[in-house]
Every structure is written in structure tokens, then in C-alpha cells.
CSV table of C-alpha atoms in Angstrom, one decimal:
chain,number,residue,atom,x,y,z
A,161,UNK,CA,-0.2,-0.2,-0.8
A,162,UNK,CA,2.7,2.3,0.7
A,163,UNK,CA,3.5,2.9,-2.9
A,164,UNK,CA,0.9,3.2,-4.5
A,165,UNK,CA,-0.7,5.4,-1.9
A,166,UNK,CA,3.2,7.1,-2.5
A,167,UNK,CA,3.5,7.2,-7.2
A,168,UNK,CA,-0.5,8.2,-6.3
A,169,UNK,CA,0.8,11.5,-4.0
A,170,UNK,CA,3.7,11.8,-7.3
A,171,UNK,CA,1.3,12.0,-10.8
A,172,UNK,CA,-1.6,13.8,-8.6
A,173,UNK,CA,0.6,16.3,-7.4
A,174,UNK,CA,0.0,18.9,-9.4
A,175,UNK,CA,-3.2,18.4,-11.0
A,176,UNK,CA,-4.5,19.1,-7.2
A,177,UNK,CA,-2.5,21.9,-6.5
A,178,UNK,CA,-3.5,23.6,-9.6
A,179,UNK,CA,-7.1,23.0,-7.8
A,180,UNK,CA,-6.5,24.3,-5.0
A,181,UNK,CA,-5.0,27.6,-6.5
A,182,UNK,CA,-7.9,27.9,-8.2
A,183,UNK,CA,-9.6,28.7,-4.9
A,184,UNK,CA,-7.0,30.6,-3.2
A,185,UNK,CA,-7.3,32.6,-6.4
A,186,UNK,CA,-11.4,33.1,-6.4
A,187,UNK,CA,-10.3,33.6,-2.3
A,188,UNK,CA,-8.5,36.7,-2.9
A,189,UNK,CA,-10.5,38.0,-5.4
A,190,UNK,CA,-13.0,38.0,-2.9
A,191,UNK,CA,-10.7,39.7,-0.7
A,192,UNK,CA,-10.3,42.2,-3.4
A,193,UNK,CA,-14.4,42.8,-3.9
A,194,UNK,CA,-14.3,43.4,0.2
A,195,UNK,CA,-16.0,39.7,0.9
A,196,UNK,CA,-15.7,39.1,4.1
A,197,UNK,CA,-16.8,35.8,4.0
A,198,UNK,CA,-14.0,35.0,1.3
A,199,UNK,CA,-11.2,36.3,4.2
A,200,UNK,CA,-13.8,33.8,5.8
A,201,UNK,CA,-13.0,30.8,3.4
A,202,UNK,CA,-9.1,31.9,2.9
A,203,UNK,CA,-8.4,32.3,7.0
A,204,UNK,CA,-10.5,27.9,7.9
A,205,UNK,CA,-7.8,26.8,4.1
A,206,UNK,CA,-4.6,28.6,5.4
A,207,UNK,CA,-4.2,29.5,9.0
A,208,UNK,CA,-3.5,26.0,10.0
A,209,UNK,CA,0.1,26.1,7.0
A,210,UNK,CA,0.8,29.6,8.2
A,211,UNK,CA,0.8,29.4,11.6
A,212,UNK,CA,2.9,26.2,12.0
A,213,UNK,CA,5.4,28.7,10.3
A,214,UNK,CA,5.1,31.7,12.1
A,215,UNK,CA,4.9,29.4,15.0
A,216,UNK,CA,8.9,27.6,14.0
A,217,UNK,CA,10.1,31.6,13.2
A,218,UNK,CA,8.8,33.3,15.9
A,219,UNK,CA,9.9,30.1,18.6
A,220,UNK,CA,6.8,32.2,21.2
A,221,UNK,CA,2.7,31.9,20.6
A,222,UNK,CA,1.4,34.3,21.3
A,223,UNK,CA,3.8,36.5,18.9
A,224,UNK,CA,2.8,33.5,16.4
A,225,UNK,CA,-0.9,35.0,17.1
A,226,UNK,CA,-0.5,39.0,16.7
A,227,UNK,CA,2.2,38.1,14.0
A,228,UNK,CA,-1.1,36.0,12.2
A,229,UNK,CA,-3.5,39.0,13.0
A,230,UNK,CA,-1.1,40.8,11.3
A,231,UNK,CA,-0.8,38.6,8.7
A,232,UNK,CA,-4.7,38.2,7.5
A,233,UNK,CA,-5.0,41.4,8.3
A,234,UNK,CA,-2.0,42.5,5.4
A,235,UNK,CA,-3.8,39.8,3.0
A,236,UNK,CA,-7.3,41.8,3.0
A,237,UNK,CA,-6.4,44.9,2.4
A,238,UNK,CA,-3.7,44.2,-0.4
A,239,UNK,CA,-5.8,41.1,-1.9
A,240,UNK,CA,-6.5,43.5,-4.9
A,241,UNK,CA,-2.8,44.4,-5.5
A,242,UNK,CA,-2.2,40.1,-6.0
A,243,UNK,CA,-1.2,39.7,-9.7
A,244,UNK,CA,-2.2,36.4,-10.9
A,245,UNK,CA,0.3,36.1,-13.8
A,246,UNK,CA,2.9,36.9,-11.5
A,247,UNK,CA,3.1,34.0,-9.6
A,248,UNK,CA,1.3,31.7,-7.3
A,249,UNK,CA,-0.6,32.5,-4.3
A,250,UNK,CA,0.6,30.6,-1.7
A,251,UNK,CA,4.1,31.5,-2.1
A,252,UNK,CA,2.2,34.9,-2.3
A,253,UNK,CA,0.4,34.1,1.8
A,254,UNK,CA,3.7,32.0,2.3
A,255,UNK,CA,5.8,35.2,1.8
A,256,UNK,CA,3.4,37.7,3.2
A,257,UNK,CA,2.9,35.9,6.2
A,258,UNK,CA,7.4,34.8,6.8
A,259,UNK,CA,8.8,37.9,5.6
A,260,UNK,CA,6.2,38.8,8.6
A,261,UNK,CA,8.0,36.8,11.2
A,262,UNK,CA,11.7,38.5,9.7
A,263,UNK,CA,9.6,41.6,10.7
A,264,UNK,CA,9.2,40.6,14.1
A,265,UNK,CA,13.0,39.0,14.9
A,266,UNK,CA,14.2,41.8,13.6
A,267,UNK,CA,12.6,44.6,16.0
A,268,UNK,CA,11.7,43.1,19.0
A,269,UNK,CA,14.0,43.6,22.3
A,270,UNK,CA,13.8,39.6,22.5
A,271,UNK,CA,15.9,37.5,22.7
A,272,UNK,CA,14.1,34.4,20.8
A,273,UNK,CA,14.9,31.7,22.6
A,274,UNK,CA,17.2,29.6,20.4
A,275,UNK,CA,18.0,26.3,22.1
A,276,UNK,CA,14.4,24.6,22.1
A,277,UNK,CA,15.0,24.4,18.4
A,278,UNK,CA,17.2,22.0,16.8
A,279,UNK,CA,16.3,18.8,18.6
A,280,UNK,CA,12.4,19.6,16.7
A,281,UNK,CA,14.8,20.7,13.3
A,282,UNK,CA,16.5,17.5,13.4
A,283,UNK,CA,14.2,15.1,14.1
A,284,UNK,CA,13.2,12.9,11.5
A,285,UNK,CA,9.2,13.6,11.0
A,286,UNK,CA,7.8,10.5,10.3
A,287,UNK,CA,4.3,11.8,12.0
A,288,UNK,CA,4.8,15.3,10.0
A,289,UNK,CA,1.8,16.4,7.3
A,290,UNK,CA,2.9,16.7,4.3
A,291,UNK,CA,1.0,19.7,3.4
A,292,UNK,CA,2.7,20.9,0.6
A,293,UNK,CA,5.0,19.0,-1.9
A,294,UNK,CA,8.3,19.4,-2.5
A,295,UNK,CA,7.1,18.0,-6.6
A,296,UNK,CA,9.7,16.3,-8.3
A,297,UNK,CA,12.3,19.6,-9.5
A,298,UNK,CA,13.3,20.9,-5.8
A,299,UNK,CA,13.0,17.6,-4.8
A,300,UNK,CA,16.2,17.0,-7.6
A,301,UNK,CA,17.2,20.1,-6.9
A,302,UNK,CA,17.9,19.9,-3.2
A,303,UNK,CA,19.2,15.6,-3.5
A,304,UNK,CA,22.9,18.0,-5.7
A,305,UNK,CA,23.4,19.7,-1.9
A,306,UNK,CA,25.1,18.4,0.8
A,307,UNK,CA,23.8,17.3,4.0
A,308,UNK,CA,24.5,20.3,5.0
A,309,UNK,CA,23.6,22.6,3.1
A,310,UNK,CA,20.3,21.1,2.8
A,311,UNK,CA,20.6,22.3,6.7
A,312,UNK,CA,21.5,25.7,6.8
A,313,UNK,CA,18.3,26.5,4.0
A,314,UNK,CA,15.9,24.5,6.3
A,315,UNK,CA,17.0,26.1,9.7
A,316,UNK,CA,16.8,29.6,7.4
A,317,UNK,CA,14.0,29.4,5.7
A,318,UNK,CA,12.1,26.8,8.0
A,319,UNK,CA,13.3,28.6,10.6
A,320,UNK,CA,13.9,31.7,10.6
A,321,UNK,CA,17.1,31.9,11.6
A,322,UNK,CA,19.7,34.5,10.4
A,323,UNK,CA,23.0,33.8,9.4
A,324,UNK,CA,25.1,34.6,12.8
A,325,UNK,CA,22.3,31.4,14.4
A,326,UNK,CA,22.3,29.3,11.1
A,327,UNK,CA,26.4,29.4,12.6
A,328,UNK,CA,25.3,28.6,16.1
A,329,UNK,CA,22.9,26.2,15.9
A,330,UNK,CA,25.6,23.9,14.0
A,331,UNK,CA,28.3,24.4,15.5
A,332,UNK,CA,29.7,25.5,12.5
A,333,UNK,CA,32.5,29.1,12.1
A,334,UNK,CA,30.3,32.4,10.8
A,335,UNK,CA,31.5,32.0,7.6
A,336,UNK,CA,31.4,29.0,6.7
A,337,UNK,CA,28.2,28.7,6.9
A,338,UNK,CA,27.2,31.6,4.8
A,339,UNK,CA,29.4,30.6,1.7
A,340,UNK,CA,27.4,26.7,2.5
A,341,UNK,CA,24.2,28.8,2.0
A,342,UNK,CA,25.4,30.7,-0.9
A,343,UNK,CA,26.6,27.4,-2.5
A,344,UNK,CA,23.7,26.0,-1.7
A,345,UNK,CA,21.7,28.5,-4.0
A,346,UNK,CA,24.0,28.7,-6.4
A,347,UNK,CA,23.7,24.9,-6.9
A,348,UNK,CA,18.9,25.0,-6.5
A,349,UNK,CA,19.4,28.4,-8.8
A,350,UNK,CA,21.5,26.6,-11.9
A,351,UNK,CA,19.3,23.1,-11.7
A,352,UNK,CA,16.1,25.1,-11.4
A,353,UNK,CA,16.7,27.1,-14.3
A,354,UNK,CA,17.8,24.4,-16.4
B,246,UNK,CA,21.3,53.6,-2.9
B,247,UNK,CA,17.7,54.4,-3.2
B,248,UNK,CA,17.7,52.4,-7.2
B,249,UNK,CA,18.4,49.2,-7.6
B,250,UNK,CA,22.0,48.8,-9.2
B,251,UNK,CA,22.0,47.3,-12.4
B,252,UNK,CA,24.1,44.5,-11.7
B,253,UNK,CA,21.3,40.9,-12.4
B,254,UNK,CA,23.5,38.9,-11.2
B,255,UNK,CA,24.0,40.6,-7.6
B,256,UNK,CA,20.3,41.2,-8.1
B,257,UNK,CA,19.5,37.6,-8.2
B,258,UNK,CA,21.7,37.1,-5.1
B,259,UNK,CA,20.5,39.5,-2.8
B,260,UNK,CA,16.6,38.4,-3.9
B,261,UNK,CA,17.2,34.1,-2.6
B,262,UNK,CA,19.1,35.7,0.4
B,263,UNK,CA,16.3,37.5,1.2
B,264,UNK,CA,13.9,35.7,0.3
B,265,UNK,CA,16.0,32.5,2.7
B,266,UNK,CA,15.5,34.9,4.7
B,267,UNK,CA,19.5,36.2,5.8
B,268,UNK,CA,19.4,39.3,4.4
B,269,UNK,CA,18.8,41.1,7.2
B,270,UNK,CA,18.3,45.0,9.4
B,271,UNK,CA,19.4,47.9,7.1
B,272,UNK,CA,20.8,45.2,3.9
B,273,UNK,CA,16.8,44.2,4.3
B,274,UNK,CA,14.7,47.3,4.4
B,275,UNK,CA,17.3,49.0,2.1
B,276,UNK,CA,16.2,45.6,-0.6
B,277,UNK,CA,13.0,45.7,0.3
B,278,UNK,CA,12.7,49.2,-0.6
B,279,UNK,CA,14.5,48.6,-4.2
B,280,UNK,CA,11.8,45.8,-4.8
B,281,UNK,CA,8.9,48.6,-4.3
B,282,UNK,CA,11.0,50.0,-7.6
B,283,UNK,CA,12.3,47.2,-9.5
B,284,UNK,CA,10.9,45.4,-11.8
B,285,UNK,CA,13.9,42.5,-11.5
B,286,UNK,CA,14.6,42.7,-7.9
B,287,UNK,CA,10.3,41.4,-7.7
B,288,UNK,CA,10.6,39.3,-10.7
B,289,UNK,CA,13.6,38.1,-8.5
B,290,UNK,CA,12.5,37.8,-5.5
B,291,UNK,CA,9.4,36.2,-7.0
B,292,UNK,CA,11.5,33.5,-8.1
B,293,UNK,CA,12.6,32.3,-5.3
B,294,UNK,CA,9.2,32.6,-3.3
B,295,UNK,CA,8.5,30.0,-5.7
B,296,UNK,CA,10.2,28.1,-6.1
B,297,UNK,CA,11.6,28.1,-1.9
B,298,UNK,CA,7.6,27.4,-0.6
B,299,UNK,CA,8.1,23.7,-1.3
B,300,UNK,CA,10.9,23.9,2.2
B,301,UNK,CA,8.5,23.9,4.0
B,302,UNK,CA,6.2,20.6,3.3
B,303,UNK,CA,7.4,18.7,6.4
B,304,UNK,CA,6.0,21.3,8.6
B,305,UNK,CA,2.9,20.6,10.1
B,306,UNK,CA,0.2,22.5,10.2
B,307,UNK,CA,-1.5,23.8,13.2
B,308,UNK,CA,-5.0,25.6,14.3
B,309,UNK,CA,-4.5,28.8,15.2
B,310,UNK,CA,-7.4,29.7,18.5
B,311,UNK,CA,-10.3,31.1,18.4
B,312,UNK,CA,-9.6,33.6,19.2
B,313,UNK,CA,-7.4,35.0,16.5
B,314,UNK,CA,-10.5,35.6,14.1
B,315,UNK,CA,-12.5,36.9,16.3
B,316,UNK,CA,-9.6,39.9,17.1
B,317,UNK,CA,-8.6,39.8,13.4
B,318,UNK,CA,-13.0,40.7,12.9
B,319,UNK,CA,-12.6,43.3,15.0
B,320,UNK,CA,-9.5,45.1,13.5
B,321,UNK,CA,-11.6,45.3,10.4
B,322,UNK,CA,-14.6,46.3,11.7
B,323,UNK,CA,-16.3,43.5,10.3
B,324,UNK,CA,-19.6,43.4,11.2
B,325,UNK,CA,-20.1,41.6,14.0
B,326,UNK,CA,-22.9,39.8,12.1
B,327,UNK,CA,-22.0,36.8,10.4
B,328,UNK,CA,-23.4,35.9,7.4
B,329,UNK,CA,-24.2,32.5,7.4
B,330,UNK,CA,-24.8,31.7,4.5
B,331,UNK,CA,-20.8,31.4,4.9
B,332,UNK,CA,-21.3,28.3,5.9
B,333,UNK,CA,-22.9,27.2,2.9
B,334,UNK,CA,-19.8,29.3,0.5
B,335,UNK,CA,-17.2,27.6,2.8
B,336,UNK,CA,-18.0,24.7,1.9
B,337,UNK,CA,-18.9,24.5,-1.6
B,338,UNK,CA,-15.7,26.5,-2.5
B,339,UNK,CA,-14.0,23.6,-0.4
B,340,UNK,CA,-16.1,21.8,-2.0
B,341,UNK,CA,-13.4,22.1,-5.1
B,342,UNK,CA,-10.6,22.0,-4.0
B,343,UNK,CA,-9.3,19.4,-2.7
B,344,UNK,CA,-10.6,16.9,-4.7
B,345,UNK,CA,-8.4,14.2,-6.4
B,346,UNK,CA,-9.3,10.3,-7.8
B,347,UNK,CA,-7.5,8.0,-6.4
B,348,UNK,CA,-7.8,5.2,-8.6
B,349,UNK,CA,-3.9,3.5,-8.5
B,350,UNK,CA,-5.5,2.6,-5.1
B,351,UNK,CA,-9.8,2.9,-4.9
B,352,UNK,CA,-8.6,0.2,-7.9
B,353,UNK,CA,-6.1,-1.8,-5.2
B,354,UNK,CA,-8.2,-0.9,-2.4
B,355,UNK,CA,-10.9,-2.6,-4.6
B,356,UNK,CA,-9.5,-6.3,-4.3
B,357,UNK,CA,-8.8,-6.0,-0.7
B,358,UNK,CA,-12.8,-6.6,0.1
B,359,UNK,CA,-15.7,-9.3,-0.7
B,360,UNK,CA,-18.4,-6.6,-0.6
B,361,UNK,CA,-19.4,-4.1,-3.8
B,362,UNK,CA,-18.8,-0.6,-2.1
B,363,UNK,CA,-22.2,1.6,-3.5
B,364,UNK,CA,-20.1,5.4,-2.4
B,365,UNK,CA,-16.9,6.1,-2.6
B,366,UNK,CA,-15.2,9.7,-1.7
B,367,UNK,CA,-11.0,10.2,-1.5
B,368,UNK,CA,-10.3,12.7,0.5
B,369,UNK,CA,-6.6,14.3,-0.6
B,370,UNK,CA,-4.3,16.8,1.3
B,371,UNK,CA,-3.6,19.8,-1.4
B,372,UNK,CA,-0.5,18.8,-2.0
B,373,UNK,CA,-2.3,15.0,-3.7
B,374,UNK,CA,-1.1,13.1,-1.4
B,375,UNK,CA,-4.4,10.9,-0.2
B,376,UNK,CA,-5.3,10.9,3.0
B,377,UNK,CA,-8.5,8.1,3.2
B,378,UNK,CA,-10.6,6.9,0.9
B,379,UNK,CA,-14.5,6.2,2.3
B,380,UNK,CA,-16.8,2.9,0.6
B,381,UNK,CA,-20.5,2.8,2.2
B,382,UNK,CA,-21.7,-0.7,1.2
B,383,UNK,CA,-25.6,-2.0,0.7
B,384,UNK,CA,-28.3,0.3,-0.6
B,385,UNK,CA,-30.6,3.0,0.9
B,386,UNK,CA,-33.6,1.6,2.4
B,387,UNK,CA,-30.9,-2.5,3.6
B,388,UNK,CA,-28.4,-2.1,6.4
B,389,UNK,CA,-25.3,-0.9,5.5
B,390,UNK,CA,-21.4,-0.3,7.0
B,391,UNK,CA,-18.5,2.0,6.3
B,392,UNK,CA,-15.2,1.7,6.0
B,393,UNK,CA,-11.6,3.6,5.8
B,394,UNK,CA,-8.8,2.8,4.6
B,395,UNK,CA,-5.9,5.7,5.8
B,396,UNK,CA,-3.1,6.5,3.4
B,397,UNK,CA,0.7,7.3,4.8
B,398,UNK,CA,-0.3,10.7,5.1
B,399,UNK,CA,-3.3,10.6,7.4
B,400,UNK,CA,-1.7,11.6,10.7
B,401,UNK,CA,-3.2,13.5,13.3
B,402,UNK,CA,-3.4,17.5,13.6
B,403,UNK,CA,-1.8,18.1,17.0
B,404,UNK,CA,-3.1,16.7,20.3
B,405,UNK,CA,-6.8,16.5,18.6
B,406,UNK,CA,-8.8,14.2,16.4
B,407,UNK,CA,-9.9,15.0,12.2
B,408,UNK,CA,-13.8,13.4,13.0
B,409,UNK,CA,-16.3,12.1,9.6
B,410,UNK,CA,-19.6,13.9,8.8
B,411,UNK,CA,-22.6,12.8,6.6
B,412,UNK,CA,-23.7,16.8,5.0
B,413,UNK,CA,-27.6,16.0,4.4
B,414,UNK,CA,-29.5,18.1,2.2
B,415,UNK,CA,-30.9,20.2,4.2
B,416,UNK,CA,-30.4,20.0,9.0
B,417,UNK,CA,-27.0,18.7,10.6
B,418,UNK,CA,-24.3,17.3,9.9
B,419,UNK,CA,-24.3,14.2,11.6
B,420,UNK,CA,-20.8,12.0,12.8
B,421,UNK,CA,-19.7,9.4,11.2
B,422,UNK,CA,-17.4,8.2,14.1
B,423,UNK,CA,-13.1,9.9,14.3
B,424,UNK,CA,-11.1,8.9,10.8
B,425,UNK,CA,-8.2,6.2,11.3
B,426,UNK,CA,-3.9,7.9,10.6
B,427,UNK,CA,-1.2,5.5,8.8
B,428,UNK,CA,-2.9,3.1,6.1
B,429,UNK,CA,-5.0,1.5,9.5
B,430,UNK,CA,-8.7,1.0,8.0
B,431,UNK,CA,-11.3,1.2,10.7
B,432,UNK,CA,-14.7,-1.3,9.5
B,433,UNK,CA,-18.3,0.1,11.3
B,434,UNK,CA,-21.4,-0.8,10.4
B,435,UNK,CA,-24.3,3.3,10.7
B,436,UNK,CA,-27.0,3.5,12.0
B,437,UNK,CA,-30.2,4.2,11.7
B,438,UNK,CA,-29.5,7.8,11.7
B,439,UNK,CA,-26.5,7.5,10.7
B,440,UNK,CA,-27.6,5.0,6.9
B,441,UNK,CA,-30.7,8.4,7.0
B,442,UNK,CA,-28.1,11.6,7.5
B,443,UNK,CA,-26.0,9.1,4.0
B,444,UNK,CA,-29.3,8.8,2.0
B,445,UNK,CA,-30.2,12.7,1.9
B,446,UNK,CA,-26.1,13.4,1.7
B,447,UNK,CA,-24.1,13.6,-1.7
B,448,UNK,CA,-21.5,15.2,0.9
B,449,UNK,CA,-18.4,14.2,3.7
B,450,UNK,CA,-16.6,16.2,5.5
B,451,UNK,CA,-14.1,16.6,7.2
B,452,UNK,CA,-13.7,18.6,10.3
B,453,UNK,CA,-11.1,18.9,13.9
B,454,UNK,CA,-12.6,18.2,16.7
B,455,UNK,CA,-11.1,17.2,20.4
B,456,UNK,CA,-9.1,13.8,21.1
B,457,UNK,CA,-12.0,11.3,20.2
B,458,UNK,CA,-14.5,13.5,18.7
B,459,UNK,CA,-16.4,16.2,19.0
B,460,UNK,CA,-18.1,16.6,22.1
B,461,UNK,CA,-21.3,17.9,21.0
B,462,UNK,CA,-21.9,16.1,18.2
B,463,UNK,CA,-21.9,18.5,15.8
B,464,UNK,CA,-18.8,19.9,14.5
B,465,UNK,CA,-17.7,22.2,17.1
B,466,UNK,CA,-13.6,22.5,14.7
B,467,UNK,CA,-12.4,23.7,11.9
B,468,UNK,CA,-14.0,21.6,8.6
B,469,UNK,CA,-10.4,20.6,6.7
B,470,UNK,CA,-12.2,18.9,3.7
B,471,UNK,CA,-15.5,18.7,1.7
B,472,UNK,CA,-15.4,16.4,-0.8
B,473,UNK,CA,-18.4,14.3,-2.9
B,474,UNK,CA,-19.9,11.3,-2.7
B,475,UNK,CA,-19.6,9.7,-5.6
B,476,UNK,CA,-21.4,6.5,-7.1
B,477,UNK,CA,-19.0,3.8,-7.5
B,478,UNK,CA,-18.5,1.7,-10.8
């Protein structure tokens, strides 16, 4: 059954993602037209994913809850500016949340507790829900990276860690971490654009 | 520097680090300013935003507490009388969202059962991963049973359970029980109330509930999937 499920997940990811995109587009158009029900539906659909991202990056639940409010206020106000021909709606929504978290990490005086983060990041994750498919392309490109490069990218993108924090978390020199990340991004770019 | 430099390679490198989140401080603020005035900067940011989003694939979704939505409504001065039609509309929208015909799984699953299902529904994650295959046995009016097969990726939400509901065309949803997880299979007989509800339903829904299912007999948490029942072939 493993094999059958795996095959289905892969073969239908694109079709299902595009249907998912269509719904997000419709809801964003609703928000742009000041339809409050559209924002609520959008909230029901994507808030668990966005909240999980915010919680991971900001580490504190209460701050993540406030950030989630900011994010949906922003989505409501900016929905009219979203241009479907320029990109996928989920990337747009996730970016609003991630950039808000990075803003808060930059502006807040509190220092995030780093210690609790690493074990969770490093743990194998058999029980995690697969909300997003990496897609065969990114999966293939990620496979070109070293384990260290991949870990650094995930600590930065998913965990919201700066260069300094990634260096501390991995116990590697800052200069080394910067060059791992730079090279990882170069490799990904070459692979993704090929 | 208020104007983005005319150097595509530099812009791309900065865009990647901006999206990754490692461009910080004054450099980030400056880059954000460039993004608002330069199409090239904006294009490269969008390239990286789309390409890197799948890095979140392993993150486990966490439903926020209910007060957050109320706070958002307050901040946006939404009317307090929430339009009830929302439910219908949300369900209709959700119904169009998440469905994939898991034909291979279905055929495989069919070979494992001796009785022929009369109606089936396939519930898939946005990624396309099969979550559950639901099958209903027996004709309307006769004693009927329900079987649910959980896909490899069907995992419980943090500290809660997923519950399956029949959505009659009129009237309240009727619980069909808590869903199984990770490749397990549940088979159970349907009560008279469940059978009657199914006879009047063309859709099933899945909501997030406290462990063991809704304490009230009605969905209390977010409805995360709505799917159509199909006649089994």
C-alpha cells in the first residue's frame, strides 16, 4: 500500500495543486472585492499552515498569534494587488507571513530562545503532515546539495534563523555557513532554471 | 543607495538571501525599497518565493486558537453579524479544492474487499497525497456499512482528531466517527441515523475535533475537507 499511495501522491500533485490554487485565487479575488466571507474561508484554509510557520519562526505562541492577525489584515488590505499571472497565490501568502515574522524578529527586543529549536529541526519527521509537495523538480535539485547545505537552508527558511543563528545551531564558523548557503542557492538556481 | 543596481547577478543573489531570510538589518530594508521600484528585483524575489516555498513541506499545520479570527474581525471592523451563508459558500469552495481521484488506490483497495461499495469518496491533501478513501456498502434502505482506509500521510493534527461527517442536503451534519490514521483501516456498521443522513447526502466533510471526536455531536472545529460522494463503479 505504501507504494500505491506514494505513486498517487506524486502523480496527482500537480493537478490537485492547481485546483487548490484556483480556490485561493477565487478567495483572494473575493477579498479584493471586500467580501468578508472570502477572507474567512481563506483563513480556514491556510491559517493552520501560516500559523505553523509563524510559530516555528517566532518560537513564542502569543507572538505568533499576533503575527497571524497582522498577516490576515495585510492579506485583506493587499488582496487587490495580487497578480495571478505573476505567481502562485500560496507563495504570496506564505511570503507575507514569513516576512512579517522576520520583521518581528528584527524589531523585537526579546531574544528568541534558540535552544529548543534544534532537536525539533534535526528530528526525523515520520509523523508530519505533508501540506506541500516539494514537487519532483525541487526534490531533484535539493538532492544535489550536501546535507549541511540542506540543513542550513531549512534552518534559515523554515526556522527563521539568521546567518549567526544558523552558525550557532550547527556549531560551524559563520564564514563557512555563509558560503554553504551561498553555494546551496547557486546550485539550486542552476538546477531550477535548467 | 535608493535605486537598485543594474547588476542582475547581484540582484539575484540578494533576492535569494532576502527570500531565505538571511538578508537582515539595513541591507534587508534597502532591498525591500528596491523591490517596490524595480521590476527586476520583484521578479527575482517571486522566482525564489515560489521555488523555496516547498521547503515548508515538512512543517506540521497547527490550527490557531479561535480568538485569533475574532481579533482579526475586530481589527478590520467586520460586522458582528457574520453572514451564515458563509458556511454554504465555504463548503462549496472547499469542495472544489481538495479532490483527486485516487484511482489506483481505489482499485487496489477494491481488490481487498469482498463486498462491493455503492458509494465512495476520496479525500486528498492539497499536495495531492491520499488522506482517506471512504467507501459505503449496501443500498439505501438496507443495512449499510462504512469502511475508511487511511493513506500513508494521514496523521492526526497536534493533540486532536479528524472526524468524518455526512452532510445532508437539509439539516445538520451527522457524525460518521473519528477517522483512522496512517495506513490503517476502519470498518463499522452504520446506525439508522447515519444511514438516513447518508441517504440525503451527496457530500462528506472532515473537521478537526478534540481527541475522540466532537463532544457536542456537531462539528466544533475547522472544516478542513469537503468531498463529494461518487457512485462506485
